[in-house]
Coordinates of C-alpha atoms in Angstrom, one line a residue:
Chain Z
M1 CA 6.8 -31.8 27.7
I2 CA 6.2 -28.9 25.4
D3 CA 3.3 -30.7 23.8
K4 CA 1.6 -31.1 27.2
I5 CA 2.1 -27.4 27.9
L6 CA 0.6 -26.4 24.6
L7 CA -2.4 -28.7 25.1
L8 CA -2.9 -27.3 28.6
A9 CA -2.9 -23.7 27.1
L10 CA -5.4 -24.8 24.5
A11 CA -7.6 -26.2 27.2
L12 CA -7.4 -23.0 29.2
F13 CA -8.2 -21.0 26.2
S14 CA -11.3 -23.1 25.6
V15 CA -12.4 -22.6 29.2
S16 CA -12.0 -18.8 28.7
I17 CA -14.0 -19.0 25.5
A18 CA -16.8 -20.9 27.3
L19 CA -16.9 -18.3 30.2
S20 CA -17.1 -15.5 27.6
L21 CA -19.9 -17.4 25.9
F22 CA -21.8 -17.5 29.2
R23 CA -21.5 -13.7 29.2
V24 CA -22.7 -13.5 25.6
I25 CA -25.8 -15.5 26.4
R26 CA -26.6 -14.1 29.9
G27 CA -25.2 -10.6 29.5
P28 CA -27.8 -8.2 30.9
S29 CA -26.9 -5.3 28.5
L30 CA -25.9 -5.1 24.8
P31 CA -22.3 -3.7 25.5
D32 CA -21.6 -6.7 27.7
R33 CA -22.3 -8.9 24.7
A34 CA -20.2 -6.8 22.4
I35 CA -17.2 -6.9 24.7
A36 CA -17.7 -10.7 25.3
L37 CA -17.7 -11.3 21.5
D38 CA -14.5 -9.3 21.2
T39 CA -12.9 -11.4 23.9
I40 CA -14.0 -14.6 22.2
G41 CA -12.3 -13.3 19.0
V42 CA -9.0 -12.6 20.7
N43 CA -9.0 -15.9 22.5
L44 CA -9.8 -17.7 19.2
L45 CA -6.9 -15.9 17.6
S46 CA -4.5 -17.1 20.4
A47 CA -5.9 -20.7 20.1
I48 CA -5.1 -20.6 16.3
A49 CA -1.5 -19.6 17.1
I50 CA -1.1 -22.5 19.5
V51 CA -2.6 -24.9 17.0
S52 CA -0.2 -23.7 14.4
I53 CA 2.7 -24.4 16.9
I54 CA 1.3 -27.9 17.6
L55 CA 1.0 -28.7 13.9
K56 CA 4.4 -27.2 13.1
T57 CA 3.2 -25.1 10.2
K58 CA 3.3 -21.4 9.2
A59 CA 0.1 -21.6 7.1
Y60 CA -2.2 -20.2 9.8
L61 CA -0.4 -16.8 10.4
E62 CA -2.5 -15.0 7.8
A63 CA -5.6 -16.4 9.4
I64 CA -4.5 -14.9 12.7
L65 CA -4.0 -11.4 11.2
I66 CA -7.3 -11.6 9.3
L67 CA -9.2 -12.7 12.4
G68 CA -7.7 -9.8 14.3
I69 CA -8.9 -7.3 11.6
L70 CA -12.4 -8.8 11.5
A71 CA -12.8 -8.8 15.3
F72 CA -11.7 -5.1 15.3
I73 CA -14.2 -4.1 12.5
G74 CA -17.0 -6.2 14.0
T75 CA -16.6 -4.6 17.4
I76 CA -16.6 -1.1 15.9
A77 CA -19.8 -1.9 13.9
F78 CA -21.4 -3.2 17.1
T79 CA -20.5 -0.1 19.2
K80 CA -21.7 2.3 16.5
Y81 CA -25.0 0.4 16.3
I82 CA -25.3 0.5 20.1
E83 CA -24.4 4.2 20.4
R84 CA -26.2 5.8 17.4
G85 CA -28.5 3.1 15.9
V86 CA -27.0 3.6 12.5
I87 CA -23.8 1.9 11.3
V88 CA -22.9 3.7 8.0
E89 CA -24.0 7.4 7.9
R90 CA -24.9 9.1 4.7
K91 CA -23.8 12.7 5.3
S92 CA -21.1 14.2 7.5
N93 CA -22.7 16.0 10.5
D94 CA -19.8 18.4 11.2
Chain G
M1 CA -25.7 16.5 19.0
K2 CA -22.2 16.6 17.7
I3 CA -20.4 13.4 18.5
N4 CA -16.6 13.5 19.0
D5 CA -15.0 10.4 17.6
V6 CA -11.4 11.6 17.2
I7 CA -9.9 8.4 18.7
L8 CA -11.8 6.2 16.2
R9 CA -10.8 8.4 13.2
T10 CA -7.1 8.6 14.3
V11 CA -6.9 4.8 14.7
T12 CA -8.6 4.3 11.4
K13 CA -6.1 6.5 9.6
T14 CA -3.3 4.2 10.7
V15 CA -5.0 0.8 10.6
V16 CA -6.5 1.2 7.1
F17 CA -2.9 1.3 5.6
I18 CA -2.0 -1.9 7.5
I19 CA -5.2 -3.6 6.3
L20 CA -4.7 -2.6 2.6
T21 CA -1.1 -3.7 2.7
L22 CA -2.1 -7.1 4.1
G23 CA -4.7 -7.3 1.3
I24 CA -2.1 -6.6 -1.4
Y25 CA 0.3 -9.1 0.2
L26 CA -2.3 -11.8 0.3
F27 CA -3.1 -11.1 -3.3
F28 CA 0.5 -11.6 -4.5
A29 CA 1.3 -14.4 -2.1
G30 CA -1.5 -16.6 -3.4
H31 CA 0.7 -18.3 -6.0
H32 CA 2.9 -20.1 -3.5
A33 CA 1.3 -19.6 0.0
P34 CA -2.2 -19.2 1.5
G35 CA -4.0 -16.3 0.0
G36 CA -5.2 -15.4 -3.5
G37 CA -7.6 -13.1 -5.2
F38 CA -10.7 -13.9 -3.2
I39 CA -9.1 -13.4 0.3
G40 CA -7.1 -10.4 -0.9
G41 CA -10.2 -8.8 -2.3
L42 CA -12.2 -9.5 0.9
V43 CA -9.4 -7.9 3.1
L44 CA -9.3 -4.9 0.8
A45 CA -13.1 -4.6 1.0
S46 CA -13.0 -4.8 4.8
G47 CA -10.5 -1.9 4.8
I48 CA -12.8 0.2 2.7
V49 CA -15.7 -0.8 5.0
L50 CA -13.7 0.4 8.0
L51 CA -13.4 3.8 6.3
Y52 CA -17.1 3.9 5.8
L53 CA -17.6 3.0 9.5
A54 CA -15.3 5.7 10.8
Y55 CA -16.3 8.5 8.3
D56 CA -19.5 8.6 6.2
I57 CA -20.4 7.8 2.6
E58 CA -20.0 11.4 1.3
T59 CA -16.6 11.9 2.8
V60 CA -15.2 8.6 1.5
H61 CA -16.7 9.1 -1.9
K62 CA -15.0 12.5 -2.1
G63 CA -11.6 10.8 -1.6
M64 CA -12.4 7.6 -3.5
P65 CA -14.7 8.5 -6.4
F66 CA -15.2 5.0 -7.8
D67 CA -18.5 3.5 -8.9
F68 CA -18.1 0.1 -7.3
K69 CA -20.5 -1.6 -9.7
K70 CA -18.1 -0.6 -12.5
V71 CA -15.2 -2.0 -10.5
A72 CA -16.9 -5.4 -10.3
A73 CA -17.7 -5.2 -14.0
L74 CA -14.0 -4.4 -14.8
G75 CA -12.9 -7.4 -12.7
V76 CA -15.2 -9.8 -14.6
L77 CA -13.9 -8.3 -17.9
L78 CA -10.3 -8.8 -16.8
A79 CA -10.9 -12.5 -15.7
T80 CA -12.8 -13.4 -18.9
G81 CA -10.3 -11.4 -21.0
T82 CA -7.4 -13.7 -19.9
A83 CA -9.6 -16.7 -20.6
I84 CA -10.5 -15.5 -24.1
G85 CA -6.9 -14.3 -24.8
S86 CA -5.7 -17.9 -24.8
L87 CA -7.9 -18.6 -27.9
F88 CA -5.8 -16.2 -30.0
F89 CA -2.7 -18.5 -29.5
D90 CA -4.4 -21.7 -30.6
A91 CA -4.8 -22.9 -27.0
P92 CA -8.0 -24.1 -25.3
F93 CA -10.2 -21.7 -23.3
L94 CA -8.7 -20.6 -19.9
T95 CA -5.2 -21.9 -20.8
Q96 CA -2.7 -20.0 -18.6
T97 CA 1.0 -19.5 -19.2
H98 CA 4.1 -18.3 -17.3
S99 CA 7.6 -17.2 -18.1
Y100 CA 10.7 -15.7 -16.5
I101 CA 11.7 -12.1 -17.4
N102 CA 14.8 -10.2 -16.4
V103 CA 13.6 -7.1 -14.6
P104 CA 16.3 -4.3 -14.4
I105 CA 16.5 -3.9 -10.5
F106 CA 15.0 -7.2 -9.2
G107 CA 16.7 -9.6 -11.5
K108 CA 14.9 -12.7 -12.8
M109 CA 11.2 -12.8 -11.9
G110 CA 8.4 -15.2 -12.7
F111 CA 5.3 -13.8 -14.3
S112 CA 2.1 -15.6 -15.1
T113 CA -1.2 -14.8 -16.6
V114 CA -2.9 -16.4 -13.6
T115 CA -2.1 -13.1 -11.7
I116 CA -4.2 -11.1 -14.2
F117 CA -7.1 -13.6 -13.7
E118 CA -6.7 -13.3 -9.9
A119 CA -6.7 -9.5 -10.2
G120 CA -10.0 -9.8 -11.9
V121 CA -11.3 -12.0 -9.1
A122 CA -10.0 -9.5 -6.5
L123 CA -11.6 -6.5 -8.2
T124 CA -14.9 -8.4 -8.5
V125 CA -14.9 -9.3 -4.8
V126 CA -14.1 -5.7 -3.8
G127 CA -16.8 -4.2 -6.0
V128 CA -19.5 -6.7 -5.0
V129 CA -18.8 -6.5 -1.2
V130 CA -18.8 -2.7 -1.2
T131 CA -21.9 -2.5 -3.3
I132 CA -23.7 -4.8 -0.9
I133 CA -22.6 -2.8 2.1
L134 CA -23.6 0.5 0.5
S135 CA -27.0 -0.7 -0.7
I136 CA -28.1 -2.2 2.6
S137 CA -26.9 0.9 4.5
E138 CA -29.2 3.3 2.6
D139 CA -32.2 4.0 4.7
E140 CA -34.1 6.6 2.7

């Protein structure tokens, strides 16, 4: 029973990732694509959690944390590029 | 135009500590669990990159005055140092050893020279990643 529920959740996460991928490809503006990539990252992280329950292992928990950190840093880099055109600034401007 | 990014800077001040703690944990957990010098070094480097994103190069260098090329060189020196050190004990190159030492507070703890080798790997990864990010971010 619990296995079927976990597989159903995994299938729903893959549907959600596919819908977000549609927004990445067809998104009219650049912020749409950045938000869609962040959503894909969070859904992928949840899918890893469910896979680690299905496989009955604790070996993937570090991967979940690292994927969260990388999605956060990637989204910040994208938004800085969209807003200012430069990602790492040389001098402080205040 | 002065851009106000107080939310990003406040979040960064908290999150960088969590990221650096996870990096140190991954580095020490590598002996018995997933992790190790490479992943630990990458997570530490991503924390430093987050600092560069939220602030700028001058401000971060004021608080962290390292030359990251020298950090990478120190890492390679540490890794090859443990490899060459085994030659002084009539053992083949890269032989690693371990032992159990009674530490006053923690009791019996296992120490191995692989940890020094992994520290060299982690320092090399941090130095190389930050050097790459800094060199491709310079536009003048």
